[in-house]
Coordinates of C-alpha atoms and ligand atoms in Angstrom, one line a residue:
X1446 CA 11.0 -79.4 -208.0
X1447 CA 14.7 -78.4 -208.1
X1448 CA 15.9 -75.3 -205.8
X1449 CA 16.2 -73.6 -209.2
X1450 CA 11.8 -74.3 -209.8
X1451 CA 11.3 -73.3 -206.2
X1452 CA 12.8 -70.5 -206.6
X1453 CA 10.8 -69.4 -209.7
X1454 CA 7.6 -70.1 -208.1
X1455 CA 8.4 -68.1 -205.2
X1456 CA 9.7 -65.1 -207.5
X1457 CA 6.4 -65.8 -209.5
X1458 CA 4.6 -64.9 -206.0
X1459 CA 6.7 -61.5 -205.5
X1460 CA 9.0 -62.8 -202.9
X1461 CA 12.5 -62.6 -203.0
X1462 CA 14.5 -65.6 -204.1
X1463 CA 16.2 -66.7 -200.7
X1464 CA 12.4 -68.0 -199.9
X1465 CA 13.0 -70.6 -202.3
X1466 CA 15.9 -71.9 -200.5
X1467 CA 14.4 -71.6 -197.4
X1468 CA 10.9 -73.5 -198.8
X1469 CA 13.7 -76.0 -200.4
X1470 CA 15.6 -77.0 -197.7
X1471 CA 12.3 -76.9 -195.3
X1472 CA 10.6 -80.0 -197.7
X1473 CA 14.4 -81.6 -198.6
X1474 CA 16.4 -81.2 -195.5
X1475 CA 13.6 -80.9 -192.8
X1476 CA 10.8 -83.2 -194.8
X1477 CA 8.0 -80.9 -194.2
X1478 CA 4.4 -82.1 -195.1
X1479 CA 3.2 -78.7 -195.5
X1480 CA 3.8 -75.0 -196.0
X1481 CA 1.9 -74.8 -192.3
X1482 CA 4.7 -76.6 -190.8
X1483 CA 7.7 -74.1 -192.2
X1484 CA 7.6 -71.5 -189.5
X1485 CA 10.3 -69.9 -190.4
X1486 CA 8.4 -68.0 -193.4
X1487 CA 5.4 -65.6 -192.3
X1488 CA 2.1 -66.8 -191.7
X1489 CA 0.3 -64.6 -195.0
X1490 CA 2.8 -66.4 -197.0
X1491 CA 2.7 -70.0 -196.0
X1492 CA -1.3 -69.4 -196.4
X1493 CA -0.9 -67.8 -200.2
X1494 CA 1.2 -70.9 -200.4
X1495 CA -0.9 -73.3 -199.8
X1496 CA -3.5 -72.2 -202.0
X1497 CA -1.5 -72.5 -205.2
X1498 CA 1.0 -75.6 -204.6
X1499 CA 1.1 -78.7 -202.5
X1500 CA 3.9 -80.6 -200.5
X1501 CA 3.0 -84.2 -202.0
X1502 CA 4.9 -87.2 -200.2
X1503 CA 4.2 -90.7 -200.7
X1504 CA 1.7 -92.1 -198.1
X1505 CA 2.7 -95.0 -196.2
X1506 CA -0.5 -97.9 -196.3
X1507 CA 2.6 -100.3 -194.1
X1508 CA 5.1 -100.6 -192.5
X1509 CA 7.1 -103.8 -191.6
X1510 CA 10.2 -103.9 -189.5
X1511 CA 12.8 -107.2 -188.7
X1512 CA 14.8 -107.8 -185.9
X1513 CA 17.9 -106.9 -188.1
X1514 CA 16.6 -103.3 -188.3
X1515 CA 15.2 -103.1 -191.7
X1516 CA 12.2 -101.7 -191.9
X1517 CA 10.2 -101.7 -195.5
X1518 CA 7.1 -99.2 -196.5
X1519 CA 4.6 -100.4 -199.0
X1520 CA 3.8 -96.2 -199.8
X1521 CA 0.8 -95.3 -202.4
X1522 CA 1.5 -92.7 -204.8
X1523 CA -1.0 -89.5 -205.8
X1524 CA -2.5 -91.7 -208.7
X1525 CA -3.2 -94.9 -206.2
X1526 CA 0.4 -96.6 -207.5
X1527 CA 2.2 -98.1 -204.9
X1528 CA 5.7 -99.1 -204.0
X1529 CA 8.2 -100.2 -201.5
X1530 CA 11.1 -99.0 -200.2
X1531 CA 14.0 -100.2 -197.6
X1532 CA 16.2 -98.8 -195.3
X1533 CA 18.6 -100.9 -193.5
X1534 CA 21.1 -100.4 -190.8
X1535 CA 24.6 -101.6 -190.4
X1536 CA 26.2 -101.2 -187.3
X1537 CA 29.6 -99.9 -188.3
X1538 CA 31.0 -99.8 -184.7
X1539 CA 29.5 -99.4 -181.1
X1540 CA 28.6 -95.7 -181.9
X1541 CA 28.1 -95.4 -185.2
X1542 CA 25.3 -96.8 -187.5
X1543 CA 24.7 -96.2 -191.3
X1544 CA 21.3 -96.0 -193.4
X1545 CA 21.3 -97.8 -196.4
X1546 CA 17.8 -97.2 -198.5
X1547 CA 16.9 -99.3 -201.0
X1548 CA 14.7 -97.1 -203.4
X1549 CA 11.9 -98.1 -206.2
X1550 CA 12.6 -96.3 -209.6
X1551 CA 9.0 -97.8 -211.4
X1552 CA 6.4 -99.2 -210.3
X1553 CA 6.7 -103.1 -211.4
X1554 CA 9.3 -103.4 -214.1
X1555 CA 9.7 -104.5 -217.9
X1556 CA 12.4 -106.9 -217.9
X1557 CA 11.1 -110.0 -216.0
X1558 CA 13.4 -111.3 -214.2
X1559 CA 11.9 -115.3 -213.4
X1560 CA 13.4 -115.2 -209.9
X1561 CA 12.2 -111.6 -209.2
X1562 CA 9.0 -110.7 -207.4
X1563 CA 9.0 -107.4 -209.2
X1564 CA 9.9 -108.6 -212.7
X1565 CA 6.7 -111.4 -212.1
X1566 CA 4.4 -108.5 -211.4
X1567 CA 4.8 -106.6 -214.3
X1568 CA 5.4 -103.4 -215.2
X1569 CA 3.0 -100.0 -214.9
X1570 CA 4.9 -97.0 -215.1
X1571 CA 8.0 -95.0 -214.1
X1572 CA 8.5 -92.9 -210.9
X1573 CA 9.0 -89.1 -211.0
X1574 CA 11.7 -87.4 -209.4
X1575 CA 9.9 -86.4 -206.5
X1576 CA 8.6 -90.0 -206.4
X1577 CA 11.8 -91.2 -205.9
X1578 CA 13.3 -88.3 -203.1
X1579 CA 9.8 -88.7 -201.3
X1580 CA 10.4 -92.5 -200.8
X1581 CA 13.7 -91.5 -199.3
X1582 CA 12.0 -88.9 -197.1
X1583 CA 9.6 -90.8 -195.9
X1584 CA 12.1 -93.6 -194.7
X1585 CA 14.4 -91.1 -193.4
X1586 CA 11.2 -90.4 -191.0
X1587 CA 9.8 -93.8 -190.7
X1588 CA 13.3 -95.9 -190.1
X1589 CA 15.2 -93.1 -187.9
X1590 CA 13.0 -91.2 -185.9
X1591 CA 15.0 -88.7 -184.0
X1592 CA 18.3 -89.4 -185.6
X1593 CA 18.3 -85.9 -187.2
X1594 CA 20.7 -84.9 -190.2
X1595 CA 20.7 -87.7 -193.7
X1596 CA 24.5 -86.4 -193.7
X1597 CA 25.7 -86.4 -190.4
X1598 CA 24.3 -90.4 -190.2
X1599 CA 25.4 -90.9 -193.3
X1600 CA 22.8 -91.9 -195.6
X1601 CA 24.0 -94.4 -198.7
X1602 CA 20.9 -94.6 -201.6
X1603 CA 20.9 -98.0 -203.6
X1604 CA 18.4 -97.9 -206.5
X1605 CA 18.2 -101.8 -206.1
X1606 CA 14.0 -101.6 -205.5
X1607 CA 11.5 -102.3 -207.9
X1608 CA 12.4 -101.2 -211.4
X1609 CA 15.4 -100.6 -213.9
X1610 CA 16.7 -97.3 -213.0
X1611 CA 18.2 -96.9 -216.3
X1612 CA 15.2 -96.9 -218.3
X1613 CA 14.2 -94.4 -216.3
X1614 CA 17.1 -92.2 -216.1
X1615 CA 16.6 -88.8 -216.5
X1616 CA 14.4 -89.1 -213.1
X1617 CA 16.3 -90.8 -211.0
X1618 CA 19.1 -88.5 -212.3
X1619 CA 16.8 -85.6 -210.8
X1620 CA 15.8 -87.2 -207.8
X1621 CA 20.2 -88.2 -207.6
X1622 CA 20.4 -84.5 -207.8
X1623 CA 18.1 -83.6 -205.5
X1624 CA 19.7 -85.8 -202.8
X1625 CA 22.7 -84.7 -203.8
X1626 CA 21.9 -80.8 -203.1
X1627 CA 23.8 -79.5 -200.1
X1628 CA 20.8 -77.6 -199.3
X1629 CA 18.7 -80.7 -199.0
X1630 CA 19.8 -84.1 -198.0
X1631 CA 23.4 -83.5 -198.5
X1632 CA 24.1 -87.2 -200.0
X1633 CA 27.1 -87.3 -202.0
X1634 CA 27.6 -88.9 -205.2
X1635 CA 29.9 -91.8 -203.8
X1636 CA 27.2 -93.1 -201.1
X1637 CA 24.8 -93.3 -204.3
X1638 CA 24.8 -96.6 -206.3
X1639 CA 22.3 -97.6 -209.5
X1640 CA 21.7 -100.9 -210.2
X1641 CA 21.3 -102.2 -213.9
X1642 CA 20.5 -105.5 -215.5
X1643 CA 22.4 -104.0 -217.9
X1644 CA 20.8 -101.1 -219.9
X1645 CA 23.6 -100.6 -222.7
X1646 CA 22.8 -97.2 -223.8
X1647 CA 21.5 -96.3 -220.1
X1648 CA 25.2 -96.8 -219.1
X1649 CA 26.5 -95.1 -221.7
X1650 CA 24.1 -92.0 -220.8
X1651 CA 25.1 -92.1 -217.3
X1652 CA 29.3 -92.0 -218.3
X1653 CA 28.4 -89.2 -220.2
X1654 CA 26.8 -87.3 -216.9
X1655 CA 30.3 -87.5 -216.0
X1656 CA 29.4 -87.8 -212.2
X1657 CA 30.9 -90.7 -209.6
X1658 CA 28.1 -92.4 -209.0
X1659 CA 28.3 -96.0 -208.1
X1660 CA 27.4 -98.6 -211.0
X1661 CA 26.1 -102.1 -210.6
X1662 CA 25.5 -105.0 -212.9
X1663 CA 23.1 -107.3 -212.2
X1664 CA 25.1 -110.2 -214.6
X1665 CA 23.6 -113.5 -213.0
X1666 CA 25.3 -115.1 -215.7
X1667 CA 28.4 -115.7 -217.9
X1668 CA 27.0 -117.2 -220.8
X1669 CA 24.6 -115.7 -223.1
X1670 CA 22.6 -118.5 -223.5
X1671 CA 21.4 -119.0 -219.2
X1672 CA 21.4 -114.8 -219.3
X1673 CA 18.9 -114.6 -221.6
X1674 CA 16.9 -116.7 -220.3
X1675 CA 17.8 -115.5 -216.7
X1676 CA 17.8 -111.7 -217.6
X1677 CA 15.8 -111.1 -220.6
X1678 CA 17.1 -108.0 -221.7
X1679 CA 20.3 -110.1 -222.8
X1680 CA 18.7 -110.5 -225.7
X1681 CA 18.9 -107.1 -226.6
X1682 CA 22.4 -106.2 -225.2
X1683 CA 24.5 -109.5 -225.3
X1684 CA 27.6 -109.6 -223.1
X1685 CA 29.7 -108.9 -225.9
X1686 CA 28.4 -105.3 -225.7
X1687 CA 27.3 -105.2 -222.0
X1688 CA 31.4 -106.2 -220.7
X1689 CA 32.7 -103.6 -223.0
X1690 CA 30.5 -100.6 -221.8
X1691 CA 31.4 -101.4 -218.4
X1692 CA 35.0 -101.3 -218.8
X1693 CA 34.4 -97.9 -220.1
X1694 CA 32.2 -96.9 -217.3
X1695 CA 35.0 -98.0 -214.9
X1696 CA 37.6 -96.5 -217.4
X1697 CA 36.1 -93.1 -217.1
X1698 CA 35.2 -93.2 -213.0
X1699 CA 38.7 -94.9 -212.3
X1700 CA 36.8 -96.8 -209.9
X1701 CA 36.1 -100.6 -209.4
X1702 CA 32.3 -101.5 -210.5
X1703 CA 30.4 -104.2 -209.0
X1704 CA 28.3 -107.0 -210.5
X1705 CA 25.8 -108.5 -209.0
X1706 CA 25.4 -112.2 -208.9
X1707 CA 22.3 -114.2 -207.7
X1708 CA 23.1 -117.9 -206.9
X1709 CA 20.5 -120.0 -208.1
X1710 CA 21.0 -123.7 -206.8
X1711 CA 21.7 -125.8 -209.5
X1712 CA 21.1 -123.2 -212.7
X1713 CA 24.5 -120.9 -211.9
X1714 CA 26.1 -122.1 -209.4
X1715 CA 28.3 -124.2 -210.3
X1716 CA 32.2 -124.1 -209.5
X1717 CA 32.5 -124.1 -214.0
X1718 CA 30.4 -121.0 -213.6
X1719 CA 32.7 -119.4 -211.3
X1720 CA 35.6 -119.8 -213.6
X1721 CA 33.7 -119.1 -216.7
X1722 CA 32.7 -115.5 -214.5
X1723 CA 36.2 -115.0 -213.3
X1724 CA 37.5 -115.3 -217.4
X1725 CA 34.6 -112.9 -218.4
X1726 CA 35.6 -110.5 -215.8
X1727 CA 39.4 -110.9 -216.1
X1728 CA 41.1 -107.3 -216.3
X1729 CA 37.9 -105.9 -215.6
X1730 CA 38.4 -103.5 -211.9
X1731 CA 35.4 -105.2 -210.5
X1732 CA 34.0 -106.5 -207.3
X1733 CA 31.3 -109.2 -207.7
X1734 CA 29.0 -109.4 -205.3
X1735 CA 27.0 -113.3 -204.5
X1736 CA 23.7 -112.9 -203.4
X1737 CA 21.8 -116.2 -202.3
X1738 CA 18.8 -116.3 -204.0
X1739 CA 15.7 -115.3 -201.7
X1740 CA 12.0 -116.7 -202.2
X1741 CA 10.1 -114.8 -204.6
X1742 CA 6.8 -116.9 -204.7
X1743 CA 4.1 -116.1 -202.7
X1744 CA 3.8 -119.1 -200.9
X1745 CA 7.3 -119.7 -199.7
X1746 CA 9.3 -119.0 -196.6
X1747 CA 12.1 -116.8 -196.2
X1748 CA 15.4 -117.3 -194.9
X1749 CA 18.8 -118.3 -195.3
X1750 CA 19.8 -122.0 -196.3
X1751 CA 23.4 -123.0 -194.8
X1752 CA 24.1 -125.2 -198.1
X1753 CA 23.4 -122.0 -200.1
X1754 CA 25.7 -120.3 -197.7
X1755 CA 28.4 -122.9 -198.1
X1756 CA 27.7 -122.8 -202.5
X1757 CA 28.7 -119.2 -201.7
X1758 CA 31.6 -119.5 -200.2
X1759 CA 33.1 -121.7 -202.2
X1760 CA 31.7 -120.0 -205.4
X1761 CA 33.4 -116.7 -204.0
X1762 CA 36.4 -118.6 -203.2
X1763 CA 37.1 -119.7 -207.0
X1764 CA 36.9 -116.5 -208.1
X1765 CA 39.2 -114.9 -205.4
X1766 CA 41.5 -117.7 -206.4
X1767 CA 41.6 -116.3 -210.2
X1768 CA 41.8 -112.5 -209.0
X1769 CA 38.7 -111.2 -208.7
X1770 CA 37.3 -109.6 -205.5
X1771 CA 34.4 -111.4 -204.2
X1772 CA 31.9 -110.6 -201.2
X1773 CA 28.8 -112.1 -200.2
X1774 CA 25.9 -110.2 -199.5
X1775 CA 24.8 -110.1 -196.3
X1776 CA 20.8 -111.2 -196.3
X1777 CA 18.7 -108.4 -194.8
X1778 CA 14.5 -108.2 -194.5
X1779 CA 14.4 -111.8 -195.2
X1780 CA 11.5 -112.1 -192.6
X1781 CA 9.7 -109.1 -193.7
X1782 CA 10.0 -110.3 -197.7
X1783 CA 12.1 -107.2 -197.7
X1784 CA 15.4 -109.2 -199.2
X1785 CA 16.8 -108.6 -202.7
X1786 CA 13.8 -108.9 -205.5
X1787 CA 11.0 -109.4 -202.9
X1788 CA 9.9 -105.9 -203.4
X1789 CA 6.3 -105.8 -205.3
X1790 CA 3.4 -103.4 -205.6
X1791 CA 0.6 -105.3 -203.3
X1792 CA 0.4 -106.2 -200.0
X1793 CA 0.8 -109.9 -199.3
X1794 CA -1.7 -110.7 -196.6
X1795 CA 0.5 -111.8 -193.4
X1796 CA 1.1 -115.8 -192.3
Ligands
SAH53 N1 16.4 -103.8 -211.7 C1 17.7 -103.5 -211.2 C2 17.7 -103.0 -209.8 C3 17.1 -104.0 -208.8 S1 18.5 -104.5 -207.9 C4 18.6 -104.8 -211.3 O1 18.1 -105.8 -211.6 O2 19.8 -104.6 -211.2 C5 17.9 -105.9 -207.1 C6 19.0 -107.0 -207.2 O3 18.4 -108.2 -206.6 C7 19.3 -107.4 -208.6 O4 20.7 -107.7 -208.7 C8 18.4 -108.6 -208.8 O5 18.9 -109.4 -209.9 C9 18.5 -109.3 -207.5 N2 17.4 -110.2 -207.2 C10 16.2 -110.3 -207.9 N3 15.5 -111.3 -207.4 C11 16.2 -111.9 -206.5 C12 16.0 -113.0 -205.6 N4 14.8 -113.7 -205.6 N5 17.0 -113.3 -204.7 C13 18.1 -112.6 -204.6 N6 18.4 -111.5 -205.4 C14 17.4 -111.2 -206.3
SF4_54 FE1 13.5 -105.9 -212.9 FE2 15.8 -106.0 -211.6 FE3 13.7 -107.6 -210.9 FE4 15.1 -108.1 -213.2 S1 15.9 -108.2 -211.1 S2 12.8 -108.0 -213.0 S3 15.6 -106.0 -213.8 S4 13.8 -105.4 -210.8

């Protein structure tokens, strides 16, 4: 529920409206599980309470931590659904760290993906808002015990979990929202990024939102024919409409947008493929972003391959050579399966 719902339901029990900011910021800010736990509202009332509404987070069935300080939650949902979600830490000097959660948007996903764990596991629904914020709740718990206040540690959200967040939009819109509220979690729009595999008309909606949140592109490809058969939903949106929409969506932010790139040995790595990227992107204010492909097979090992590293490099080196910003990202949860597309519904019994 937004403040704005709260606030109804605790004008629909004859109390005055500044109890629904209080009950608001006690479940968003403070994470409350229950109306028993907000002792700043008076006893009578958090029992009337708790006869006709619930406080309903995710439950955690796991929780897996690394050495790197990612920690992942395999949480179940009210209808048995589950999901993971990741927080990570990056030590940004000796006394400061920043969060980075990784939150799920659906549980499974449609577009299939063949080098994604989720895309391989199908797809069952979408998340609700309070789906989404819960997950980020819970991990705000779970990964920084003690640390206190999502804004004073500065909190970044990535929807780069399970799912396509744009075909899912209006919820992960609300649950944007509801992080975003002062009164809650306090995360601004410029620490919040969605990831697409490229949702035309999702990115469209989202310009027209008008708010600076951060975009992402999963391209994987430069060609049409590799991304469709890399990212299905290529067939649907070709690049000759994906490119243009997100010029506009940089247009209208002013901002530089980043696309993701997933090295897979021998399929789209190649130094050709780095030039054919840099002419697709020329002009374009965008960052691309290498990401060394992790295991997604149930059987495999996880962890980083120094030839992959050194295909990075150099693929990220051809690209900075023709103008266009290049980073590679830095593999986290790789232990823990908690690495880029790892994240499934199930648990996968432990080697
Ligand atoms: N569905 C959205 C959000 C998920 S983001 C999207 O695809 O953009 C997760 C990122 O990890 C995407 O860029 C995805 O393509 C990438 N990814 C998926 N499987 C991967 C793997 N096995 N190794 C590395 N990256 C992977
Ligand atoms: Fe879905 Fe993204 Fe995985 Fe593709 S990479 S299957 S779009 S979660």
């Amino acid at each position: 529920m937004t403040q704005n719902e709260i606030i109804d339901f605790m004008t629909s029990l004859q109390q005055p409206r500044f109890r629904g900011r209080q009950v608001f910021s006690a479940v968003y800010r403070r994470g409350c599980r229950g109306f028993m736990e907000m002792t700043d509202l008076p006893l009578g009332l958090r029992h009337e309470m708790d006869q006709a509404a619930e406080v309903g987070m995710p439950e955690v069935l796991s929780r897996q931590s690394a050495g790197d300080g990612t920690v992942k939650l395999l949480m179940r949902l009210q209808d048995g659904s589950t999901v993971e979600a990741v927080s990570m830490l990056y030590r940004l000097d000796r006394s400061r760290d920043r969060l980075t959660f990784c939150l799920s948007s659906q549980v499974g996903c449609p577009i299939g993906c063949p080098f994604c764990a989720t895309g391989k596991s199908g797809f069952v629904r979408n998340l609700t808002a309070g789906e989404i914020v819960g997950q980020a709740l819970v991990l705000l718990e779970e990964a920084a015990p003690g640390i206190g206040d999502a804004e004073k540690i500065g909190v970044n959200i990535v929807f780069m979990g399970m799912g396509e967040p744009l075909l899912n939009l209006e919820e992960v819109l609300k649950a944007g929202r509801l992080l975003h509220d002062p009164e809650g979690m306090g995360i601004s729009w410029r620490r919040i990024t969605i990831s697409t595999s490229g949702v035309v008309p999702g990115i469209r909606s989202l310009m027209g939102e008008g708010l600076p949140i951060n975009l992402a592109v999963s391209l994987h490809a430069a060609d049409n024919r590799l991304r469709d058969r890399l990212v299905p939903i290529n067939r649907r949106y070709p690049l000759e409409e994906l490119i243009p929409a997100c010029r506009e969506y940089a247009d209208a932010g002013g901002r530089r947008m980043t696309f993701e790139y997933v090295l897979l040995p021998g399929i789209n790595d190649k130094l050709e493929q780095a030039c054919q990227l840099a002419e697709l992107l020329a002009g374009l204010p965008a960052l691309v972003n290498l990401i060394p492909v992790n295991p997604a097979g149930e059987e495999e090992q996880s962890g980083s391959n120094p030839a992959d590293a050194k295909r990075a490099r150099e693929f990220a080196r051809v690209l900075k050579g023709k103008g266009i910003g290049a980073t590679i990202r830095e593999g986290k949860g790789g232990e823990i399966m908690a690495a880029c597309g790892q994240l499934r519904s199930r648990e996968v019994r432990e080697r």
